[in-house]
XYZ file of C-alpha atoms in Angstrom:
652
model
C 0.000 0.000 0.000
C 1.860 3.349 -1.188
C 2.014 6.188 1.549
C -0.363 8.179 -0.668
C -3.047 5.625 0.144
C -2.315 5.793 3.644
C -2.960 9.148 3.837
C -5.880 8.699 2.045
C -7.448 6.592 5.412
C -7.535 10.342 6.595
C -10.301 11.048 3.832
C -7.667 13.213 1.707
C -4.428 12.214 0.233
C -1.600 14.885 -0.561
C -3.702 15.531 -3.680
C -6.051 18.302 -2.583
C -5.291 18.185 0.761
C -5.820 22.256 0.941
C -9.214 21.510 -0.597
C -11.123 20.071 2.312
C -9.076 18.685 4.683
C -12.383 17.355 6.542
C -15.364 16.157 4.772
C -17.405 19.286 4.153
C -21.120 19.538 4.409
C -23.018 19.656 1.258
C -24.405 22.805 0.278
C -28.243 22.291 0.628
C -30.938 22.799 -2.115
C -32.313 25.960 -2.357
C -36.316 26.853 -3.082
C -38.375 29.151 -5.171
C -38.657 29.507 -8.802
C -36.500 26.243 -9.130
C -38.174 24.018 -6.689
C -40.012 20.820 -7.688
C -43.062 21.761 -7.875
C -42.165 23.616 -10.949
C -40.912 20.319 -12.683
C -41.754 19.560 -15.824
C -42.959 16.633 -17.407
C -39.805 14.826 -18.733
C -41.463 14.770 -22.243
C -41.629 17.938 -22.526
C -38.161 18.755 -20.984
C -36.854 16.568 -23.791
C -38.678 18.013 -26.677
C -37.411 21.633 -25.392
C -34.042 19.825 -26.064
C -34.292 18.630 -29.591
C -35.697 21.766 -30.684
C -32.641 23.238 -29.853
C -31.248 21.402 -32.934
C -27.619 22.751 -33.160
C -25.227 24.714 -30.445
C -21.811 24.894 -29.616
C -19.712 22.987 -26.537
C -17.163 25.408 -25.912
C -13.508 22.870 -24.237
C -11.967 26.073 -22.407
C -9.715 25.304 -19.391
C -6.074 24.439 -18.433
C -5.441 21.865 -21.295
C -5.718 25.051 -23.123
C -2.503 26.539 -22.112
C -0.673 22.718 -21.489
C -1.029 21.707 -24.676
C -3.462 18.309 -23.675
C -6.426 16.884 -24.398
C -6.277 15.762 -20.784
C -4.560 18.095 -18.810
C -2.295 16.258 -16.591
C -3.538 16.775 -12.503
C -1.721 18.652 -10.038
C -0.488 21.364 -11.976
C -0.047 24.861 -10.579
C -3.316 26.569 -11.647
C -1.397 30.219 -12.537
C -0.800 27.849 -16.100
C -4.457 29.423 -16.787
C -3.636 32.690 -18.191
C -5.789 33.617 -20.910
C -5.400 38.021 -21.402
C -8.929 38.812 -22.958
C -11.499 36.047 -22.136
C -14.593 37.323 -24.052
C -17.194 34.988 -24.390
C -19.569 37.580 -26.021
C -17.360 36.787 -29.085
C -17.925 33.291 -28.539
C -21.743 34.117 -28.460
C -22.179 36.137 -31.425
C -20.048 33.708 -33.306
C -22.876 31.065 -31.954
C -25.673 33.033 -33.276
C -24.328 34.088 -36.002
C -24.105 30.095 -36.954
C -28.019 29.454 -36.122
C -27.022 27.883 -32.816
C -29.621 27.994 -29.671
C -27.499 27.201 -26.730
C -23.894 26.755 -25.290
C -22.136 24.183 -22.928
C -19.063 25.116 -20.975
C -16.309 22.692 -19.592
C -16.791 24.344 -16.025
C -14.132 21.038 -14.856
C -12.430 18.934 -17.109
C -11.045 15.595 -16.060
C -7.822 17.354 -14.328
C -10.197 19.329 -11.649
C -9.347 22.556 -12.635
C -12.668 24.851 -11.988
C -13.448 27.544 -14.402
C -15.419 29.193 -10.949
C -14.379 30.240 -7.857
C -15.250 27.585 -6.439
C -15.654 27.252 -2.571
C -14.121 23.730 -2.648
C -10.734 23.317 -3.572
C -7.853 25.385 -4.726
C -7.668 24.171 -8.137
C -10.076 26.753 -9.995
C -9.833 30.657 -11.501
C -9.300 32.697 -8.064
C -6.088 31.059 -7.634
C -5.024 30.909 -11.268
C -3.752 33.955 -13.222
C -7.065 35.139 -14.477
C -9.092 35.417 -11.087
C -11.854 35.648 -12.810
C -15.250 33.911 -12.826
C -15.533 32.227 -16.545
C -18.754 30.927 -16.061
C -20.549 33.591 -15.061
C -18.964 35.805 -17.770
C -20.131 32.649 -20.075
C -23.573 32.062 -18.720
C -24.294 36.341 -18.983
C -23.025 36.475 -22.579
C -25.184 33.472 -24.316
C -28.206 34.820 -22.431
C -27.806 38.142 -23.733
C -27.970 36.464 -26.948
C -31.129 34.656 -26.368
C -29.471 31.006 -26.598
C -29.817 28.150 -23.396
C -27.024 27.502 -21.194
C -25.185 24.066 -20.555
C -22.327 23.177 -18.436
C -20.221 20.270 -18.355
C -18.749 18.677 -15.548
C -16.613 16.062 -14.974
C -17.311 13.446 -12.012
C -13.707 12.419 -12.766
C -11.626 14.188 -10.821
C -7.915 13.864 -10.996
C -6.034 16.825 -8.757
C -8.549 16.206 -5.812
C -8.439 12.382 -6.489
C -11.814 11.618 -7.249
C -10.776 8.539 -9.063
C -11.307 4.633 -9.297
C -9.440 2.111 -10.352
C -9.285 2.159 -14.008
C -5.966 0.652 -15.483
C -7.808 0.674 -19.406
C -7.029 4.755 -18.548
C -3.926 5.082 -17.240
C -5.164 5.586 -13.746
C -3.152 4.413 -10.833
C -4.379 0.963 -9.553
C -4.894 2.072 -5.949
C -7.282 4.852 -6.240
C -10.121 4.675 -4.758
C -13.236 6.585 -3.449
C -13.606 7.616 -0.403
C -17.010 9.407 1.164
C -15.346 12.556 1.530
C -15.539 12.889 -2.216
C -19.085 12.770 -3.016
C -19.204 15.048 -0.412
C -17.085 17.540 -2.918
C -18.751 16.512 -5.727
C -22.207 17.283 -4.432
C -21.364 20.465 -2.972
C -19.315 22.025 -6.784
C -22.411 20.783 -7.976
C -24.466 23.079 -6.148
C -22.332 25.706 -6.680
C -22.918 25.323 -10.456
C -26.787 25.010 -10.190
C -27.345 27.681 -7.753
C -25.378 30.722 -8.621
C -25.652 30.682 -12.469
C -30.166 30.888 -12.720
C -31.803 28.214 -14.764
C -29.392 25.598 -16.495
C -30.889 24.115 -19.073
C -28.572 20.829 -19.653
C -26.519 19.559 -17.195
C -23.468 17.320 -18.567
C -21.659 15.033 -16.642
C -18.204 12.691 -17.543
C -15.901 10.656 -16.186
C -19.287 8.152 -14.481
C -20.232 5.409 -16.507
C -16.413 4.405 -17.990
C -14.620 5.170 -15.006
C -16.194 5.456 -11.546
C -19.623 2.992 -11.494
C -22.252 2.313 -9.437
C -20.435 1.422 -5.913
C -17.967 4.319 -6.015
C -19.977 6.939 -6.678
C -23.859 6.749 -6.656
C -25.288 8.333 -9.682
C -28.783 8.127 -7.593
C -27.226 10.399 -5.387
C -26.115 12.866 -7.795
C -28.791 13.032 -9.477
C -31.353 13.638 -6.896
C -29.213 16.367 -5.960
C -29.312 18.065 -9.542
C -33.052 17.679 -10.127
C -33.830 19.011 -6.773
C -31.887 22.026 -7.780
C -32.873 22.264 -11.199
C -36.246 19.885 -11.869
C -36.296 20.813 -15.439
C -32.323 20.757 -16.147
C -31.802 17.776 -19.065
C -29.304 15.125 -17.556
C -26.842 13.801 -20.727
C -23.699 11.976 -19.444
C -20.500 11.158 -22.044
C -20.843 7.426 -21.805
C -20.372 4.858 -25.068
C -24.524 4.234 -24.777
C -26.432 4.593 -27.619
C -29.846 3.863 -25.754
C -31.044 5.662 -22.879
C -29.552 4.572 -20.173
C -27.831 7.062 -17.315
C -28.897 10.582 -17.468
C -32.505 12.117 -19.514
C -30.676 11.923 -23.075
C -28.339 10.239 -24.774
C -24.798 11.956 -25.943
C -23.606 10.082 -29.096
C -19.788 10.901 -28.973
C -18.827 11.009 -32.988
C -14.777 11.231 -32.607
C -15.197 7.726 -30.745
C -17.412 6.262 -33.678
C -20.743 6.670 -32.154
C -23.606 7.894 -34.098
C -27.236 8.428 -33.938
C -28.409 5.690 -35.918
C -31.131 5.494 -38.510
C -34.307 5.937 -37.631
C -33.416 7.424 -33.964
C -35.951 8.094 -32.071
C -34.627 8.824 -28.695
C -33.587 12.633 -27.827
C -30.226 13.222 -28.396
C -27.024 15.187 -28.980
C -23.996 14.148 -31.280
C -21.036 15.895 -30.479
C -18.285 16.645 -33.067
C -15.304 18.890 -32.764
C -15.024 22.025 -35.455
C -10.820 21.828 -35.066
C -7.921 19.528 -34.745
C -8.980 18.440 -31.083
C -11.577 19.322 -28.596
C -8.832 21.962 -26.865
C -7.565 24.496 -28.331
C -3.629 23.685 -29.983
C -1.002 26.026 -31.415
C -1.835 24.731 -34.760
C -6.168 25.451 -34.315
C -5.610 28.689 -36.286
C -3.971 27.325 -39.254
C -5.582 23.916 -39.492
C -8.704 24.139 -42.313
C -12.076 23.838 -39.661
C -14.686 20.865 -40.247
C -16.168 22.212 -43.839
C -19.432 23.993 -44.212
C -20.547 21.120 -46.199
C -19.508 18.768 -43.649
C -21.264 20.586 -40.682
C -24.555 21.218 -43.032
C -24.786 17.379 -43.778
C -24.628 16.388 -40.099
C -27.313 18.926 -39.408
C -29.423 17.472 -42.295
C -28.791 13.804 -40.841
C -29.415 15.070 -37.706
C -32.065 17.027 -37.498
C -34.676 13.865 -38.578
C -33.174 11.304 -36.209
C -34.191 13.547 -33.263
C -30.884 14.946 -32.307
C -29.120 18.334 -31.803
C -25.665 18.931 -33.856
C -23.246 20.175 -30.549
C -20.492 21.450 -32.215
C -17.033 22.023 -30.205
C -15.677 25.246 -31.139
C -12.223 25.875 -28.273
C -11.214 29.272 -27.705
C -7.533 29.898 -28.047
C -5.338 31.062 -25.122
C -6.375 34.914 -25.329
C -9.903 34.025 -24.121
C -11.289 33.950 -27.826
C -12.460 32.154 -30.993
C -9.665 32.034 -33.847
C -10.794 33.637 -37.081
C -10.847 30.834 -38.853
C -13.492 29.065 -36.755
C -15.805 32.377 -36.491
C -16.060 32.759 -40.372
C -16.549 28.888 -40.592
C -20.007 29.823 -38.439
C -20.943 32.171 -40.318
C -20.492 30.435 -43.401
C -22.645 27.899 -41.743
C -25.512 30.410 -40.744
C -26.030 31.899 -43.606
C -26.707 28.513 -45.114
C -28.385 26.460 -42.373
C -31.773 27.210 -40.971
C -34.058 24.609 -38.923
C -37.119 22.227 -40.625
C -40.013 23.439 -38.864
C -41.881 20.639 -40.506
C -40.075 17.995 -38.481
C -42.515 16.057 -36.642
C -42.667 16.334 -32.523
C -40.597 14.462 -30.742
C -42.244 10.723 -30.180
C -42.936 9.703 -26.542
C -40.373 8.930 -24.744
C -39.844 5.572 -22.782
C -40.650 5.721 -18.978
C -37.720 5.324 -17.073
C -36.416 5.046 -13.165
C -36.982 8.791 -12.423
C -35.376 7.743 -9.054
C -32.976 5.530 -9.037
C -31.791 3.249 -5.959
C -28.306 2.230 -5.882
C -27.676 -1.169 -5.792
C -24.623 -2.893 -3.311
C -25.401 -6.406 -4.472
C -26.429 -9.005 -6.820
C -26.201 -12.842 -6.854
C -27.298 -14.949 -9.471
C -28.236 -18.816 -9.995
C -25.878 -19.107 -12.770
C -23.208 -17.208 -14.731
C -19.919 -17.456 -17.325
C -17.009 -17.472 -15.468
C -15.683 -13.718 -15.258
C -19.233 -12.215 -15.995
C -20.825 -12.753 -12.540
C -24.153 -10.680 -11.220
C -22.132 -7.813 -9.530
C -21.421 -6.722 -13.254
C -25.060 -5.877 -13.850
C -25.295 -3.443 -11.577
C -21.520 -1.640 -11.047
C -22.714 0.572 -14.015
C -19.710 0.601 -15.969
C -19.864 0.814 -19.585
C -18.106 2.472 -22.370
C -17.274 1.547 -26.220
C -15.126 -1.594 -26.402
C -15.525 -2.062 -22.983
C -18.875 -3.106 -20.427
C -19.181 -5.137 -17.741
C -22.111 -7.476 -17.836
C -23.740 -11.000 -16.374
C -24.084 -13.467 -18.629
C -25.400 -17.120 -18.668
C -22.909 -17.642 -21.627
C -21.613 -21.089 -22.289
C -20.023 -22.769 -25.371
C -22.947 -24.601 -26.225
C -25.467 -22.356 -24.867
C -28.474 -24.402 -25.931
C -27.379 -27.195 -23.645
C -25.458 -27.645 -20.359
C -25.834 -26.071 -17.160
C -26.632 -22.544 -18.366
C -29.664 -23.337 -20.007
C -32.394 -20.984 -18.832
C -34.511 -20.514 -16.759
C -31.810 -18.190 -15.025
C -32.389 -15.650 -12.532
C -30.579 -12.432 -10.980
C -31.459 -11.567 -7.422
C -30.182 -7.680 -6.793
C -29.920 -5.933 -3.219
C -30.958 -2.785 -2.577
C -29.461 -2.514 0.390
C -32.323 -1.796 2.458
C -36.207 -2.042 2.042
C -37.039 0.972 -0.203
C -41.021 2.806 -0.488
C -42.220 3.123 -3.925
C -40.321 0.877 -6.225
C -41.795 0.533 -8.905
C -39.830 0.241 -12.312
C -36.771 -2.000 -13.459
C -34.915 -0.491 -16.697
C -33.035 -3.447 -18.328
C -29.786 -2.550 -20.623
C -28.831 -5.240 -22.848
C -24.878 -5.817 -23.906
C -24.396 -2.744 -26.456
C -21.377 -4.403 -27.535
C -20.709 -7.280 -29.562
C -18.012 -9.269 -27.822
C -16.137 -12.531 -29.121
C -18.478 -15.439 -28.313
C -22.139 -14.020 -29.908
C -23.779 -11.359 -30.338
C -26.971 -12.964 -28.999
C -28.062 -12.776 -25.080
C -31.041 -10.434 -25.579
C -33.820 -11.278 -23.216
C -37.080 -11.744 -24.533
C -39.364 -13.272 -21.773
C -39.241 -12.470 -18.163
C -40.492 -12.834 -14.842
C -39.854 -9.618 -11.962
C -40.375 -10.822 -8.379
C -39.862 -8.895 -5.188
C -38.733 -9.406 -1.695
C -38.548 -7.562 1.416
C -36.508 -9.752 3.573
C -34.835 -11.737 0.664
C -36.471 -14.866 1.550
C -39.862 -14.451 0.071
C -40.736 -13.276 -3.295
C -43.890 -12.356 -4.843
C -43.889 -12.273 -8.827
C -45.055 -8.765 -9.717
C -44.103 -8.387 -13.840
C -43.982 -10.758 -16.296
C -43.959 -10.297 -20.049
C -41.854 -10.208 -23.283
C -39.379 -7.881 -24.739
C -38.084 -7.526 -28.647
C -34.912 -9.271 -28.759
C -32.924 -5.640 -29.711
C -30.431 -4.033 -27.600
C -32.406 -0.835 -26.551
C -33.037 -0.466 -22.742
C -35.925 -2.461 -21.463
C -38.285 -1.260 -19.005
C -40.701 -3.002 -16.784
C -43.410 -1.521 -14.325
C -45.615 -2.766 -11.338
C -47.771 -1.260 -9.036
C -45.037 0.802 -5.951
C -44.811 -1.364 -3.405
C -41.931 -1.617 -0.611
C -38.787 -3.483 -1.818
C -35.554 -4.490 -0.640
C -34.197 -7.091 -3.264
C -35.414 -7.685 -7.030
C -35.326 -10.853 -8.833
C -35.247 -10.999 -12.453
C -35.898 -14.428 -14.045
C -35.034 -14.832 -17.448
C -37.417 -17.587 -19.475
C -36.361 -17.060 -22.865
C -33.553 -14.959 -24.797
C -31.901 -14.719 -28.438
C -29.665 -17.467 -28.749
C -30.783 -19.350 -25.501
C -28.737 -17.341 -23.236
C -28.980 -14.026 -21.160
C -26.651 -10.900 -20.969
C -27.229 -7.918 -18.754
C -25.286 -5.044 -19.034
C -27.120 -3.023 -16.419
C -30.012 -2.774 -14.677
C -31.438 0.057 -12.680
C -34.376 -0.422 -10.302
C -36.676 2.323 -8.467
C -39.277 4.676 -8.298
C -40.383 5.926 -11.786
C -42.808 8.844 -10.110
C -42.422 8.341 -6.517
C -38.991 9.029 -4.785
C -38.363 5.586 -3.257
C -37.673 6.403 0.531
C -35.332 3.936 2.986
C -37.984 1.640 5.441
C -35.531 -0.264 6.887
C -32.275 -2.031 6.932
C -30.937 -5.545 6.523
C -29.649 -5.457 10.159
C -30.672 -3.313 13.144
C -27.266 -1.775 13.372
C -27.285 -1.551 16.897
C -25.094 -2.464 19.926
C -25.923 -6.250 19.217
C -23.041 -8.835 18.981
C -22.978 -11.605 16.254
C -20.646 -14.464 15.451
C -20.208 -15.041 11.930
C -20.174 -18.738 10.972
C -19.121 -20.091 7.804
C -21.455 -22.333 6.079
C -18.294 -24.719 3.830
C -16.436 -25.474 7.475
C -18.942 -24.446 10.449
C -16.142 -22.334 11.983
C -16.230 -18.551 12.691
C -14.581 -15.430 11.884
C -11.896 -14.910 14.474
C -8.962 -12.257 14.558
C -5.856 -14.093 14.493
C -3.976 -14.702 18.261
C -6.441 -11.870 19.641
C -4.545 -9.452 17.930
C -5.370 -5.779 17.767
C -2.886 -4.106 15.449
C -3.823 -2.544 11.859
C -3.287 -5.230 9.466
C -4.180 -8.245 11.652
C -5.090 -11.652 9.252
C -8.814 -12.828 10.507
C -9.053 -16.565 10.284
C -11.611 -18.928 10.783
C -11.792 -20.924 13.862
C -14.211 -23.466 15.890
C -16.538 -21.192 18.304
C -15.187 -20.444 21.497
C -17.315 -17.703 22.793
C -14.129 -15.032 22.870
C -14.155 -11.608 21.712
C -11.732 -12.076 18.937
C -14.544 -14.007 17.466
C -17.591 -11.448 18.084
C -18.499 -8.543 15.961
C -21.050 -6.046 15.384
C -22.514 -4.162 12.249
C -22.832 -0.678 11.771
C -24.722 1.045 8.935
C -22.993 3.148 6.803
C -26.433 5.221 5.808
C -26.246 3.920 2.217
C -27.082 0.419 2.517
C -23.589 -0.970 3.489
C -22.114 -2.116 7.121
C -19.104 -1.490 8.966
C -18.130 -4.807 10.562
C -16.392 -4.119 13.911
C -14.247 -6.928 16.101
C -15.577 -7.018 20.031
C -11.978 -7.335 21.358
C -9.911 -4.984 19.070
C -12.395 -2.166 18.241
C -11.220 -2.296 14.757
C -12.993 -3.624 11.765
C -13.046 -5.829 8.945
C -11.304 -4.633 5.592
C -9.647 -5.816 2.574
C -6.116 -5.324 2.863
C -3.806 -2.844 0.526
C -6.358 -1.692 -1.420
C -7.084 -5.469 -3.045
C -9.059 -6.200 -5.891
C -7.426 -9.064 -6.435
C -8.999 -12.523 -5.781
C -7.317 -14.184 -2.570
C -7.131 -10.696 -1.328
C -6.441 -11.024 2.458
C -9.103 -9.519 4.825
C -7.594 -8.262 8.273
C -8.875 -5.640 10.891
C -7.790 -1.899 10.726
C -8.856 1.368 12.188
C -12.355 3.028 11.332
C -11.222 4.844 8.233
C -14.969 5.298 6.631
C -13.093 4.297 3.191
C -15.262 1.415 0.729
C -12.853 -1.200 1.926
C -14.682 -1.354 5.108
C -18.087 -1.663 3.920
C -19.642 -4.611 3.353
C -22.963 -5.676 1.435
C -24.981 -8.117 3.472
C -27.289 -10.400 1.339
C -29.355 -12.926 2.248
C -29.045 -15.994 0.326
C -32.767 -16.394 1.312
C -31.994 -19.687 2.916
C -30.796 -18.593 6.224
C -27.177 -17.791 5.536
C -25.536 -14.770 3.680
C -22.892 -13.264 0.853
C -20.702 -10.350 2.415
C -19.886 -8.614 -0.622
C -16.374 -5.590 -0.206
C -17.822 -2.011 -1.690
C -14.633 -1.782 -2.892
C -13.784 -4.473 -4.944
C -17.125 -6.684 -5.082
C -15.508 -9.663 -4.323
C -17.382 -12.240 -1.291
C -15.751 -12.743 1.865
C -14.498 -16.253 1.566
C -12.575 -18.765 3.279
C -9.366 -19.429 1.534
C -9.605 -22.413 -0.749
C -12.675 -23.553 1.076
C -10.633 -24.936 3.503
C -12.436 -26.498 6.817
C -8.929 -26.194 9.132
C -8.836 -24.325 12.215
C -6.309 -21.041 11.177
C -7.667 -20.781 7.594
C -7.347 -17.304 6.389
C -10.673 -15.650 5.490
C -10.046 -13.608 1.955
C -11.959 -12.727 -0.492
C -12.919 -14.408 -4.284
C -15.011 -13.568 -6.772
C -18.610 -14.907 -6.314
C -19.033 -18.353 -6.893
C -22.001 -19.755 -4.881
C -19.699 -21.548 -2.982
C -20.463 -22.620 0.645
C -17.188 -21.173 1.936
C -18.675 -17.510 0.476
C -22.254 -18.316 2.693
C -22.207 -17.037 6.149
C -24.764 -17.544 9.253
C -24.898 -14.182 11.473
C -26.482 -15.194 14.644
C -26.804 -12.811 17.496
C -25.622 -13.518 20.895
């Protein structure tokens, strides 16, 4: 475990430390004009959007003056120096082009703020332009009559608001830590409160790279939509179906397009330059062609989506000549189709989302397990999902019926809706796994169900939705019957309230002063910290009952469906050690750091035993090589259904 890490137990590593060196409170929503009871109806908050039909996203921030797409983190912010910012300019040159709105990069994946932001150091009032860009932004497209967006990104590299993501060149011991939500949530309210209405709100840096258990995008979004009901959620994901946010963002430089026949609202984004920052050679390099950027409005406009066309303002503050006559070349040519039909309806969705911590499953191919359908993690080239895969799919042990059981971590009010997402995808073995008959059951003690949907879906990959009357849930089961090519793939599933905002009944345990022993089901002996010890980093072990404290524990909610699991005799509780995501991972005792490695998912198995499944790494506590000697370390592996990964909590 590198020092860095270490210091991260303290909420903060070295990274931001000046930020927030305690967990700040989150700035709360405010009321009036913006409150909910304004809200809406989503259909018509999406129809506003199309209409919009073509605008610019405007990539202004340190990668600007560093010469990156990417700005590397932890720079000194003085390397912002633009001498003239005027985004008037950048406005006119928008109107001029027939464009009805704007999106700013108000944080781009390095952290750097273009606001004076509250939280952290890294933003304009410590840079060499102390100046606040997005209001200067936000005043100058509104004076021209066009909507405002702003982008942020979740992704957060200088205050270390990262997971672990090798496929991006992140460090393989990052991690999030509660702290950071905190951070996120309150820049977010900084954005949505002090700038009026926002009209699209665009987040990045979720779906490929944090997922479901490290940050909650329930969470976050709640949070927008109570500050702005009306805002449009898009997030830069590699979906082409709604999935995460209100509409979908098709990214074209990564190969992803609106297809034919779209019906879904949309943007396509598309940079006018070499790059979506400005470079030293943006002025001399020939922009995307007026023919070019009057064919994708023309292909566009039809398939429901708006043309958001990146136009980066150079290191002065403003758009190089060659881009602004490019726009007008394009305005003076370009006007909308008025003719174009209304937007269809819209599929209902999850309005409220709960976050998942668990999933188990009675079958699955080996390295697609049931945690994958809910970690939310997707991205071109690259998803996570469950599959009942097998060679010979049409025969064998994989043959469905199969069924997915998911934990909400608690017993929710109002759940109503489950949104399916099929694998987007194709991968190597088929591209089948579509399912195309179903049965929805619910629980609220993970023991009994009671079917409450059934019915058939079109063997496609768009998202799937299913809806029953709200009732009180804890843990969804969804039972495939039938699916293309005799085998099921989910790449994600969300599960909720679709009108109703699902509210928290009650928890798995009472997470009170009450002491447990935690027996394993493979060998019948309990969790026990090794030779009584007490010292961070101290192996637990499995060992016949012998009524000691070394072998009692209690659990302590976390608030957001997770436990901390704290020894009797040491005080300290269970983690994974160094960070592990690694099957065989050892599990050992440390002090109360409030960091994911110390929360644990506890799921009934509905038979009187239960999975204890790491937030951080969402592997299942496990005795090593389901061993049944006294001493046996107690790890963690990958979620087999094996009886050394079942565990009996019985109170003393």
């Amino acid at each position: 475990m590198s020092s860095e890490r270490l210091s991260r137990r303290t909420l903060l590593g070295a990274a931001g430390a000046a930020v927030a060196a305690t967990a700040l409170p989150v700035v709360p929503a405010f009321s009036g004009l913006l409150g909910e009871a304004m809200a809406a109806d989503a259909q018509t908050n999406l129809s506003n959007l199309v209409d919009l039909r073509f605008g610019m996203f405007n990539h202004f921030n340190l990668g600007t003056f560093t010469n990156e797409e990417w700005a590397a983190p932890n720079q000194s912010p003085t390397l912002f120096a633009p001498t003239a910012v005027d985004c008037a300019q950048w406005a006119a040159a928008a109107k001029a082009a027939g464009m009805s709105y704007g999106v700013l990069t108000t944080k781009h994946h390095d952290g750097f703020a273009l606001w004076p932001s509250a939280y952290g150091t890294q933003n304009v009032a410590n840079s060499s332009y102390p100046h606040d860009v997005v209001r200067q932004y936000v005043d100058a497209f509104r004076a021209q009559g066009l909507k405002i967006g702003l982008y942020f990104s979740i992704w957060d590299r200088t205050y270390d608001v990262q997971a672990y993501d090798t496929r991006h060149g992140v460090a393989a011991d990052q991690t999030i830590v509660p702290g950071d939500l905190t951070f996120i949530l309150n820049q977010i309210t900084e954005l949505l409160t002090n700038y009026g209405t926002i009209d699209m709100f665009v987040t990045d840096g979720y779906a490929w790279q944090m997922g479901q258990q490290a940050v909650s995008y329930q969470r976050i979004r709640e949070h927008v939509k109570s500050l702005q009901p009306d805002t449009v959620m898009i997030d830069h994901g590699g979906l082409s179906v709604p999935f995460l946010g209100d509409a979908i963002y098709f990214e074209e430089p990564l190969g992803i397009t609106a297809p034919t026949g779209n019906t879904y609202a949309a943007l396509q984004g598309q940079t006018i330059s070499n790059g979506w920052f400005w470079h030293p050679s943006t002025p001399t390099t020939d922009p995307l062609s007026k023919a070019s950027i009057l064919s994708h409005l023309a292909d566009l406009e039809p398939k429901y989506t708006s043309f958001i066309l990146n136009c980066p303002p150079n290191r002065n503050g403003v758009l190089d000549t060659n881009i602004v006559t490019r726009l007008a070349e394009v305005g003076a040519a370009w006007s909308p189709n008025t003719s174009r039909a209304p937007l269809p309806t819209q599929m209902l969705r999850a309005e409220h989302p709960v976050t998942p911590v668990s999933a188990y499953a009675t079958g699955f191919h080996t390295g697609e397990g049931p945690m994958n359908a809910i970690d939310g993690l997707s991205d071109k080239g690259y998803e996570t999902c469950w599959s009942t895969w097998s060679t010979t799919p049409t025969s064998g042990t994989l043959a469905l019926p199969q069924s997915i059981t998911v934990d909400l971590g608690g017993v929710w009010s109002n759940v109503s809706t489950l949104e399916y997402l099929p694998k987007q995808w194709s991968r190597s073995e088929s591209t089948d796994g579509d399912i195309t008959s179903y049965t929805i059951s619910t629980s609220t003690d993970g023991v009994t169900f009671t079917q409450v949907a059934s019915g058939t879906w079109a063997g496609t990959r768009a998202t799937k939705v299913a809806e029953w009357t709200a009732r009180n849930v804890g843990y969804v089961r969804l039972q495939v019957n039938a699916a293309t090519g005799n085998y099921a793939n989910v790449g994600g599933l969300h599960i909720g309230g679709r009108t109703a905002k699902p509210a928290l009944v009650s928890t798995v345990l009472p997470g009170n002063s009450t002491v447990y022993r935690i027996v394993n089901r493979g060998s019948g002996e309990v969790a026990d910290v090794y030779n009584f010890g007490t010292a961070n980093g101290t192996n637990i072990q499995q060992w016949p009952w012998l009524n000691n404290t070394a072998q009692k524990w209690t659990f302590t909610s976390t608030g957001d469906g997770y436990y901390k699991i704290k020894n009797v005799n040491s005080g300290k509780l269970m983690e994974v050690a160094g960070l592990s995501r690694a099957d065989s991972g050892d599990v050992s005792i440390w002090s109360d750091a409030n960091v994911p490695q110390q929360h644990w998912a506890v799921t009934p198995t509905g038979d009187g035993y239960y999975y204890l499944t790491n937030r951080l790494s969402g592997l299942a506590l496990n005795v090593a090589g389901g061993s049944t000697a006294d001493g046996a370390n107690v790890d963690q592996y990958t979620y087999t259904r094996a009886v050394q990964q079942q565990w009996q909590i019985i109170a003393l």
